[in-house]
PDB file of C-alpha atoms in Angstrom:
ATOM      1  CA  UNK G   1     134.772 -51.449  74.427  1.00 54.00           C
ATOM      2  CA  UNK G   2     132.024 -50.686  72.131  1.00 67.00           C
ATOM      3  CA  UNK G   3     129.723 -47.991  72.909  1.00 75.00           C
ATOM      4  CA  UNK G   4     125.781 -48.679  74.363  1.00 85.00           C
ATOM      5  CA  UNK G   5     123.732 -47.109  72.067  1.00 90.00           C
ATOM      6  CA  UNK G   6     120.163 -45.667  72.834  1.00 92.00           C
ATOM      7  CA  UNK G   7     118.529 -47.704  70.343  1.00 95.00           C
ATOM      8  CA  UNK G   8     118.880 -51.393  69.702  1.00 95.00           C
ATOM      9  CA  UNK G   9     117.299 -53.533  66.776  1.00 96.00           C
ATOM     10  CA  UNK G  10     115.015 -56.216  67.928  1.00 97.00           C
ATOM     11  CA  UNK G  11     113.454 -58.970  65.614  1.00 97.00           C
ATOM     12  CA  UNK G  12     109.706 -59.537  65.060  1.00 97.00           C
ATOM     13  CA  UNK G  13     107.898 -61.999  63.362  1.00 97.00           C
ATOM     14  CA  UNK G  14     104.698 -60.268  61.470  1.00 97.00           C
ATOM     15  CA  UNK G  15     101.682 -61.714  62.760  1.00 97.00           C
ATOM     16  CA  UNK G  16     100.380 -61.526  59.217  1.00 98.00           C
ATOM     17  CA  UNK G  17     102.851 -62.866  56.837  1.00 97.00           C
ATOM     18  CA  UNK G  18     104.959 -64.541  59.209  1.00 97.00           C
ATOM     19  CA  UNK G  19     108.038 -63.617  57.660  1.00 97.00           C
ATOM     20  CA  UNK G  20     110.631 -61.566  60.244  1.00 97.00           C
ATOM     21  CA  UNK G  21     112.092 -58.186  59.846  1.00 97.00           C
ATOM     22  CA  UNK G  22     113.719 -56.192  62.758  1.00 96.00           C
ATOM     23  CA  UNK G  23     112.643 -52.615  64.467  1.00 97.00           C
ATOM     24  CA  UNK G  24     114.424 -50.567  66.855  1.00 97.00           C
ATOM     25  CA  UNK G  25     113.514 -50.234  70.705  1.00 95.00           C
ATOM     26  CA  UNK G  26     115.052 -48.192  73.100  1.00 94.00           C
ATOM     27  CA  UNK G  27     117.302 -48.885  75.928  1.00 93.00           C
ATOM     28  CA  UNK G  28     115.836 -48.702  79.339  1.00 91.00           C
ATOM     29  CA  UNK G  29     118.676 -46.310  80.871  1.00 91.00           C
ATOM     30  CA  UNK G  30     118.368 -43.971  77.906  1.00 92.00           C
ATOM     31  CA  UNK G  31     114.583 -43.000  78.633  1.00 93.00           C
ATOM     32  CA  UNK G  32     114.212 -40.470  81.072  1.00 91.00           C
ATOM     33  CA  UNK G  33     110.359 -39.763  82.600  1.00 92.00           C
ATOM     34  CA  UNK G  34     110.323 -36.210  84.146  1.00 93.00           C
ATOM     35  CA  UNK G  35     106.313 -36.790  85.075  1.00 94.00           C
ATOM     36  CA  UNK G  36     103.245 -38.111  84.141  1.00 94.00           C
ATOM     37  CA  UNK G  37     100.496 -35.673  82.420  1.00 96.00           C
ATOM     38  CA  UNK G  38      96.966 -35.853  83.925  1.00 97.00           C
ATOM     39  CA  UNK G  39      95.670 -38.348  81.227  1.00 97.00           C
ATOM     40  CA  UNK G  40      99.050 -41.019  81.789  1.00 96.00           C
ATOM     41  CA  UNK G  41     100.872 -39.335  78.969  1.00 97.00           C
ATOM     42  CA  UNK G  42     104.572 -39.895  79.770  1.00 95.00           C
ATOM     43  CA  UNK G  43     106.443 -36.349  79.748  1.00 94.00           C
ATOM     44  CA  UNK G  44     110.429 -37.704  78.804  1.00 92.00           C
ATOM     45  CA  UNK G  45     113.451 -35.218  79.117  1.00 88.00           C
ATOM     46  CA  UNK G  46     115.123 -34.007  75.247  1.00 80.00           C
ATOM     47  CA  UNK G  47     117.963 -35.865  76.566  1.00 79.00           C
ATOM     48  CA  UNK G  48     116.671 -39.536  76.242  1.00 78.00           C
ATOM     49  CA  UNK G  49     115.333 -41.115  74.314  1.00 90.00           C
ATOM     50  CA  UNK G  50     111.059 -41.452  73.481  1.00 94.00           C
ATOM     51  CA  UNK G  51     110.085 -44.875  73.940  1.00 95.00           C
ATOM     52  CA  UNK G  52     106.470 -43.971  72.387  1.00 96.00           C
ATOM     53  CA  UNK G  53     108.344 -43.476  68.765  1.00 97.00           C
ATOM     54  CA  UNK G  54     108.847 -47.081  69.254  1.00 97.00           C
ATOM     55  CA  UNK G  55     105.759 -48.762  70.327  1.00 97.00           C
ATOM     56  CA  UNK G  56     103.949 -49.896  66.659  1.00 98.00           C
ATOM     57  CA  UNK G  57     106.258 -52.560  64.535  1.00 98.00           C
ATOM     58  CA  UNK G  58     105.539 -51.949  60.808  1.00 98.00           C
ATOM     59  CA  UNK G  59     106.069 -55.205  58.472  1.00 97.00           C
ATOM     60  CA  UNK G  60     108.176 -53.663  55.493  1.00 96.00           C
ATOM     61  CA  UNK G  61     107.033 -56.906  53.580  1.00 96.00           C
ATOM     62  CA  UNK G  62     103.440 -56.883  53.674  1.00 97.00           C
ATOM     63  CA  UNK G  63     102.721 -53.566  55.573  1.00 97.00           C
ATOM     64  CA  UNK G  64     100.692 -54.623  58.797  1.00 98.00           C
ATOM     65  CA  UNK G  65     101.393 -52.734  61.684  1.00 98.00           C
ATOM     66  CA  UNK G  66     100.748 -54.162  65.210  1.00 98.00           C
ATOM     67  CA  UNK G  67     102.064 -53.013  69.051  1.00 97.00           C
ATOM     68  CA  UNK G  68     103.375 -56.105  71.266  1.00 96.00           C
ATOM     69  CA  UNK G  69      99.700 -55.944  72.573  1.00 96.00           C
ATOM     70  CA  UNK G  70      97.838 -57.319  69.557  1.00 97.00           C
ATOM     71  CA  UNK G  71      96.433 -60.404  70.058  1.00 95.00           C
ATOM     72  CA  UNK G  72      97.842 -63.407  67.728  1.00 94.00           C
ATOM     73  CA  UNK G  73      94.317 -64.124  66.360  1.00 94.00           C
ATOM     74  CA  UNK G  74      92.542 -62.993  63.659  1.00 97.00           C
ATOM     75  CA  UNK G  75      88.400 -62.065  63.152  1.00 94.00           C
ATOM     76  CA  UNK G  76      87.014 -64.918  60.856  1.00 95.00           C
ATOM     77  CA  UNK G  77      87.811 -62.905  57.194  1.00 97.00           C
ATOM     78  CA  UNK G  78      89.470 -60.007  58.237  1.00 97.00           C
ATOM     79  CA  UNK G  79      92.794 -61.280  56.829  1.00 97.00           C
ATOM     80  CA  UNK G  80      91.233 -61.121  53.476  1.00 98.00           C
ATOM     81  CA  UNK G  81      90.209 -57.985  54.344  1.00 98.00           C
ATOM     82  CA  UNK G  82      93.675 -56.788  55.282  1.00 98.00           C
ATOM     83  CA  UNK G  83      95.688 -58.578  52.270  1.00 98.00           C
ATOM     84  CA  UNK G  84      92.937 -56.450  50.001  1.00 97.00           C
ATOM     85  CA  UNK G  85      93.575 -53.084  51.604  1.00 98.00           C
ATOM     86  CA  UNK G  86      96.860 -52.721  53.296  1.00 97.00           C
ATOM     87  CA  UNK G  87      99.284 -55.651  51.805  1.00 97.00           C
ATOM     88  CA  UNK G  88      97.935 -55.615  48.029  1.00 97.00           C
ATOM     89  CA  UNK G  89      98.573 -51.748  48.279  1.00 96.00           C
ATOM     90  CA  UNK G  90     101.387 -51.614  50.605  1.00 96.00           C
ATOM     91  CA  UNK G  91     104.189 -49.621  48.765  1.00 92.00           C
ATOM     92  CA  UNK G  92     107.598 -50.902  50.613  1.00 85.00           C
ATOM     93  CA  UNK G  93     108.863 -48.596  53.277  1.00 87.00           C
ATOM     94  CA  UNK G  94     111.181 -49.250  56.269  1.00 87.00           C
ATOM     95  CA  UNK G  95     110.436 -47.881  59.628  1.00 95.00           C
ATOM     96  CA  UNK G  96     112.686 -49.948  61.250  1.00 94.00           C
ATOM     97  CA  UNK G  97     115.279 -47.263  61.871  1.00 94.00           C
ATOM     98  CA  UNK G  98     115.254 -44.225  64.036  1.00 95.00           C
ATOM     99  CA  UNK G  99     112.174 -42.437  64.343  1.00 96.00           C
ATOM    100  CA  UNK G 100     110.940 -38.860  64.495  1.00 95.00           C
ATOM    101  CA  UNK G 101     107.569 -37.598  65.887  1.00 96.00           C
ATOM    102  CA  UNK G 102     106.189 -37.852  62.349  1.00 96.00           C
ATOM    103  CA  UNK G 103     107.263 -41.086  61.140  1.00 96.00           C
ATOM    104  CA  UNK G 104     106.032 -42.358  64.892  1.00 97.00           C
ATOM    105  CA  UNK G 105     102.624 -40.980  64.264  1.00 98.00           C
ATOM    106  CA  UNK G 106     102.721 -42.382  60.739  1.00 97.00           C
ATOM    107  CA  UNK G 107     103.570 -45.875  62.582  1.00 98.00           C
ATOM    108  CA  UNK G 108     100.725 -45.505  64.925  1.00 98.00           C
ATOM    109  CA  UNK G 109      97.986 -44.531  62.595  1.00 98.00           C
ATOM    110  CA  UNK G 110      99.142 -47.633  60.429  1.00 98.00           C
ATOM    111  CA  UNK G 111      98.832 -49.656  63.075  1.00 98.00           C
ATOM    112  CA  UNK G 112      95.124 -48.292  64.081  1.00 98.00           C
ATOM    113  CA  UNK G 113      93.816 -49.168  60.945  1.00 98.00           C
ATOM    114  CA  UNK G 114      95.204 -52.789  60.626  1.00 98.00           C
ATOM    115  CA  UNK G 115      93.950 -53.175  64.269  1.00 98.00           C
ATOM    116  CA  UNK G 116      90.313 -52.127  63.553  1.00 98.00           C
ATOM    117  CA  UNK G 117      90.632 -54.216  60.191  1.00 98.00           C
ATOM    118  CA  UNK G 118      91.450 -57.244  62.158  1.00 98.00           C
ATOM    119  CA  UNK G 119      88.838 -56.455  64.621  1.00 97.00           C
ATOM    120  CA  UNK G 120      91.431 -55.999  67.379  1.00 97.00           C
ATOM    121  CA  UNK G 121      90.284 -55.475  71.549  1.00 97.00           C
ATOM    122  CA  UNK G 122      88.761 -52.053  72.177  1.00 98.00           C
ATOM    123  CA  UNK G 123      91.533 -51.760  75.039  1.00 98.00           C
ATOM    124  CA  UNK G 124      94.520 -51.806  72.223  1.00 98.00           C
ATOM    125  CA  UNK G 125      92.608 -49.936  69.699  1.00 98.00           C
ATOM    126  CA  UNK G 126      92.463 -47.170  72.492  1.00 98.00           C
ATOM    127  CA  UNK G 127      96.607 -47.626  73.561  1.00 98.00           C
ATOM    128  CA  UNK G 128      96.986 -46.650  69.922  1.00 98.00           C
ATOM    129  CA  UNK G 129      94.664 -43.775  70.108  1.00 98.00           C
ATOM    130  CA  UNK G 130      95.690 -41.881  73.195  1.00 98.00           C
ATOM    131  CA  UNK G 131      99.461 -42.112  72.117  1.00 98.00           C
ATOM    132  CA  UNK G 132      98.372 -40.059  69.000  1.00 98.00           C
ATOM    133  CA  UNK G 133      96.909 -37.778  71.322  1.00 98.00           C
ATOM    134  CA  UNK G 134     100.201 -37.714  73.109  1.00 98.00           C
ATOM    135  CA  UNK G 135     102.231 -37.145  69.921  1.00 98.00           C
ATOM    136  CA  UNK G 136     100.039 -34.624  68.405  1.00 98.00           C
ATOM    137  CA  UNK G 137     100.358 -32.918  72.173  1.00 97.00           C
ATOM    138  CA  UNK G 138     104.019 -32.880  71.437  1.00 95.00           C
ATOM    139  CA  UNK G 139     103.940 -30.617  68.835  1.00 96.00           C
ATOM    140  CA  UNK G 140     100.959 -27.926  69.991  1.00 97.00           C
ATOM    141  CA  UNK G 141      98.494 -29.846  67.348  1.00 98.00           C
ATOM    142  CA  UNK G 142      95.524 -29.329  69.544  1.00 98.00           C
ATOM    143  CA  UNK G 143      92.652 -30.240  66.226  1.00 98.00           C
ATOM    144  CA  UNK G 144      94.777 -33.537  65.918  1.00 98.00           C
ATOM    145  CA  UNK G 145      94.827 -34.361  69.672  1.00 98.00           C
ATOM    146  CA  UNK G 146      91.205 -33.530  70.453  1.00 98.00           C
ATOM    147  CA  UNK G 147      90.415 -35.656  67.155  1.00 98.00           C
ATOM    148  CA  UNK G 148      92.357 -38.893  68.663  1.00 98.00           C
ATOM    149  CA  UNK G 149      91.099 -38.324  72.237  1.00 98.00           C
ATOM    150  CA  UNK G 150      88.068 -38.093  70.954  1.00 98.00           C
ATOM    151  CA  UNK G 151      88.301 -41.838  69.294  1.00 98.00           C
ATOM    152  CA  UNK G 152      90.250 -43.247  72.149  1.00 98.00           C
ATOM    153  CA  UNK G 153      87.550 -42.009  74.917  1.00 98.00           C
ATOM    154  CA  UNK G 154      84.964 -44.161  72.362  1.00 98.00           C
ATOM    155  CA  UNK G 155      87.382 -46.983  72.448  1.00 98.00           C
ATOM    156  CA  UNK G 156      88.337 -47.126  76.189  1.00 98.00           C
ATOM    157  CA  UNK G 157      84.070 -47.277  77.167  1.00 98.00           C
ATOM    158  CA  UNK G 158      83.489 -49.636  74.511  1.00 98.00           C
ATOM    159  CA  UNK G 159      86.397 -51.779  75.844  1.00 98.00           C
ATOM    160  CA  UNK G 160      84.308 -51.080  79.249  1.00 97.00           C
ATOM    161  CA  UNK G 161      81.331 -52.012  77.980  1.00 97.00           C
ATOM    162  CA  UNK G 162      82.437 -55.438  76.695  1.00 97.00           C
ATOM    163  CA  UNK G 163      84.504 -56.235  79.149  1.00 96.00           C
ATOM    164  CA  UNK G 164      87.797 -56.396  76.798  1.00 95.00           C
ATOM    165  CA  UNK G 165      90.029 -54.815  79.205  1.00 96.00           C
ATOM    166  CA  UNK G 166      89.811 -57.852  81.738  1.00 94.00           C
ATOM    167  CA  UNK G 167      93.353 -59.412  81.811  1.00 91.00           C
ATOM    168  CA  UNK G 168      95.347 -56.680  80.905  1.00 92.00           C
ATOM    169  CA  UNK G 169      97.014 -53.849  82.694  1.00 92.00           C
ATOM    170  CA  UNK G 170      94.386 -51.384  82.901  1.00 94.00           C
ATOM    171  CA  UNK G 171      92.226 -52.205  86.024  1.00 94.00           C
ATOM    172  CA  UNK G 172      88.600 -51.200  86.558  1.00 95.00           C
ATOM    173  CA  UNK G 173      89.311 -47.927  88.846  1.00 96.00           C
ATOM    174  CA  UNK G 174      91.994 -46.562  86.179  1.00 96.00           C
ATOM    175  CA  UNK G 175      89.442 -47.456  82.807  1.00 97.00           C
ATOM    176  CA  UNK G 176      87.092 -44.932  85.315  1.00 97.00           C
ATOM    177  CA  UNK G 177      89.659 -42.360  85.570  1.00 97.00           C
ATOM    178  CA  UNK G 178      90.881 -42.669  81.567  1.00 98.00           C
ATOM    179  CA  UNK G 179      87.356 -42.648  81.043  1.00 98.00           C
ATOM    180  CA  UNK G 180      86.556 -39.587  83.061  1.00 98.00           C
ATOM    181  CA  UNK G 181      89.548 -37.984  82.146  1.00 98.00           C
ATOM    182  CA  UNK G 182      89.101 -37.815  78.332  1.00 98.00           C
ATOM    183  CA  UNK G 183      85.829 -36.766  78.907  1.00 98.00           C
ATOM    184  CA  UNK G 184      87.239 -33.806  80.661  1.00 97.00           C
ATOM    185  CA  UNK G 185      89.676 -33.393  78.087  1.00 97.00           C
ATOM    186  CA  UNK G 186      86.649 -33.198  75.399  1.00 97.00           C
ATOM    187  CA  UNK G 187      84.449 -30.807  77.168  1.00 96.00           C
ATOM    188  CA  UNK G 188      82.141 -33.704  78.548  1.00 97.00           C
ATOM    189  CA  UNK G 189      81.836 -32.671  81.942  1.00 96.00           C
ATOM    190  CA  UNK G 190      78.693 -34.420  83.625  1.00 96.00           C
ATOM    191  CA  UNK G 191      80.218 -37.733  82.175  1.00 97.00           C
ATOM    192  CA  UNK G 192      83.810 -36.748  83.756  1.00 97.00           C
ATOM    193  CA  UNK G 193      82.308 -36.162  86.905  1.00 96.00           C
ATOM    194  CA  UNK G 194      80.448 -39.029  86.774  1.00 97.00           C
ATOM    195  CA  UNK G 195      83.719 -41.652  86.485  1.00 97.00           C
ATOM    196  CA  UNK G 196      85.775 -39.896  88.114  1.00 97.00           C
ATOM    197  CA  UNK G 197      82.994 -40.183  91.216  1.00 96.00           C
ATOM    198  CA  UNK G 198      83.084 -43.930  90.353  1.00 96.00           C
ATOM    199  CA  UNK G 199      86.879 -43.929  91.021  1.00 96.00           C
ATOM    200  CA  UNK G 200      86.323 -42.563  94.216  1.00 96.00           C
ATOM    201  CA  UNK G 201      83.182 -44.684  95.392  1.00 95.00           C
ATOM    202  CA  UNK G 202      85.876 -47.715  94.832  1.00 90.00           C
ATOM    203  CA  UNK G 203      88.843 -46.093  96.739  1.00 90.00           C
ATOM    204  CA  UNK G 204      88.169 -48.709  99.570  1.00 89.00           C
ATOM    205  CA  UNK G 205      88.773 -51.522  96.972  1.00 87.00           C
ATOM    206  CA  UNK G 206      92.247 -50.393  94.913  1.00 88.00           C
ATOM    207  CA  UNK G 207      95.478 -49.923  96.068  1.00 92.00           C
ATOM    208  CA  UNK G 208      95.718 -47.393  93.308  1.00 92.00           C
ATOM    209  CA  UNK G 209      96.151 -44.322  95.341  1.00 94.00           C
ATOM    210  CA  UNK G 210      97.471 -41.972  93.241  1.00 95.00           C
ATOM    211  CA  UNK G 211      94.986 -42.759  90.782  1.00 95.00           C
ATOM    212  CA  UNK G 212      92.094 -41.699  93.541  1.00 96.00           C
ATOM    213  CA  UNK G 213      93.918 -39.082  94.149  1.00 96.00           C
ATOM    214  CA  UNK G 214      94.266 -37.554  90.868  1.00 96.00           C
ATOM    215  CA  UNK G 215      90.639 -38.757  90.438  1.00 97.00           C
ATOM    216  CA  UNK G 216      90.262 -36.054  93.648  1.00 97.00           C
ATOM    217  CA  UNK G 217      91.765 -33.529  92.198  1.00 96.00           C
ATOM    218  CA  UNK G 218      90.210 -33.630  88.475  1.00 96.00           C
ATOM    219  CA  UNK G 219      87.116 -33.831  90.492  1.00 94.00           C
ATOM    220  CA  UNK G 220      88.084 -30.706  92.789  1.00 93.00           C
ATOM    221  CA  UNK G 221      88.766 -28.844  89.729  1.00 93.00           C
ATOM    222  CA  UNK G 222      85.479 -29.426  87.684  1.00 94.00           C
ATOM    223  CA  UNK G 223      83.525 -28.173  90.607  1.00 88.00           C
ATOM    224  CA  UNK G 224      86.113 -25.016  91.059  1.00 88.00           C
ATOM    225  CA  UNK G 225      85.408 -24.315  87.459  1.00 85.00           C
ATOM    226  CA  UNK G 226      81.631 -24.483  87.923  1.00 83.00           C
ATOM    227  CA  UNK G 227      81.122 -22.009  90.490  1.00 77.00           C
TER     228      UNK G 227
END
């Protein structure tokens, strides 16, 4: 019987050139979540496997990178703009074998700057942001991950502002907490305590309780802190 491996290949078609090419994913039973950090930043045990390593699909052809959340759509012109500064300079690599927290980084800053080339949501610009922050957590890099929280906190209010998020995963109370939490996280504290207030005007309204409550608690803690 052959042996289940933690990894599996899985075929993508590039949403720029169209042509297919295959990157790995991991295997549900091989990822192991000890806890959740305050910001959503999935904590996984050495044993497993890191599913973040895995989220951005690089095109070895043409060199776009994209997450399963990009939409399929492209800004009038920014393909032009993309074929003059990522595919007419893209110098062929593969990242569609194993990955290390480096080459996952390297994956995920690719993908940021094809997605703000394309003109892609706030909401996904953000997903890619954050999970920098989370890598650069991973290995004590506290410049890099202030740096990336920094741009995802911009991302994730102008995703509120516009309304981008609507339709995806992230609901209204937990953009307040992200919001209020990466403000927390940057040394914003009036605007922390200001969404994470808004999460719990609206705790009537959500079944997200444990959002609330964490919301409670950040809350709790910024007013400990200020005494």
């Amino acid at each position: 019987m052959t042996e289940l491996l933690p990894l599996y290949d899985k075929t993508h078609e590039c949403l720029m050139c169209h042509k297919t090419f295959t990157s790995k994913k991991a295997r549900s039973r091989f990822v192991k979540m000890i806890k959740f950090d305050t910001d959503f930043c999935p904590l996984y045990s050495t044993e497993g496997v890191n599913p973040l390593y895995y989220y951005v699909k690089v095109c070895p052809h043409c060199g776009f990178s994209f997450s399963d959340d990009f939409l399929p759509f492209f800004a009038p012109g920014s393909k032009e703009v993309i074929t003059e500064k990522v595919c007419n300079n893209w110098v062929s690599q593969d990242f569609g074998g194993e990955r290390n927290v480096q080459s996952a980084i390297q994956t995920l800053k690719l993908a940021a700057y094809c997605g703000t080339l394309k003109k892609e949501k706030h909401i996904n610009l953000a997903g890619l942001y954050i999970r920098l922050a989370w890598l650069y957590r991973e290995i004590d890099n506290q410049e890099q991950e202030l740096r990336f929280t920094n741009l995802a906190l911009k991302e994730y209010m102008e995703s509120y502002s516009t309304d981008d998020y609507k339709g995806t995963q992230v609901t209204e109370v937990r953009m307040f907490y992200l919001i209020g939490e990466l403000s927390r996280r940057t040394n914003k504290i009036d605007q922390a305590t200001r969404y994470f207030s808004k999460v719990i005007e609206n705790q009537k309204n959500t079944t997200e309780a444990t959002t609330v409550e964490m919301a409670k608690e950040r809350w709790h803690e910024i007013r400990e802190m200020q005494k």
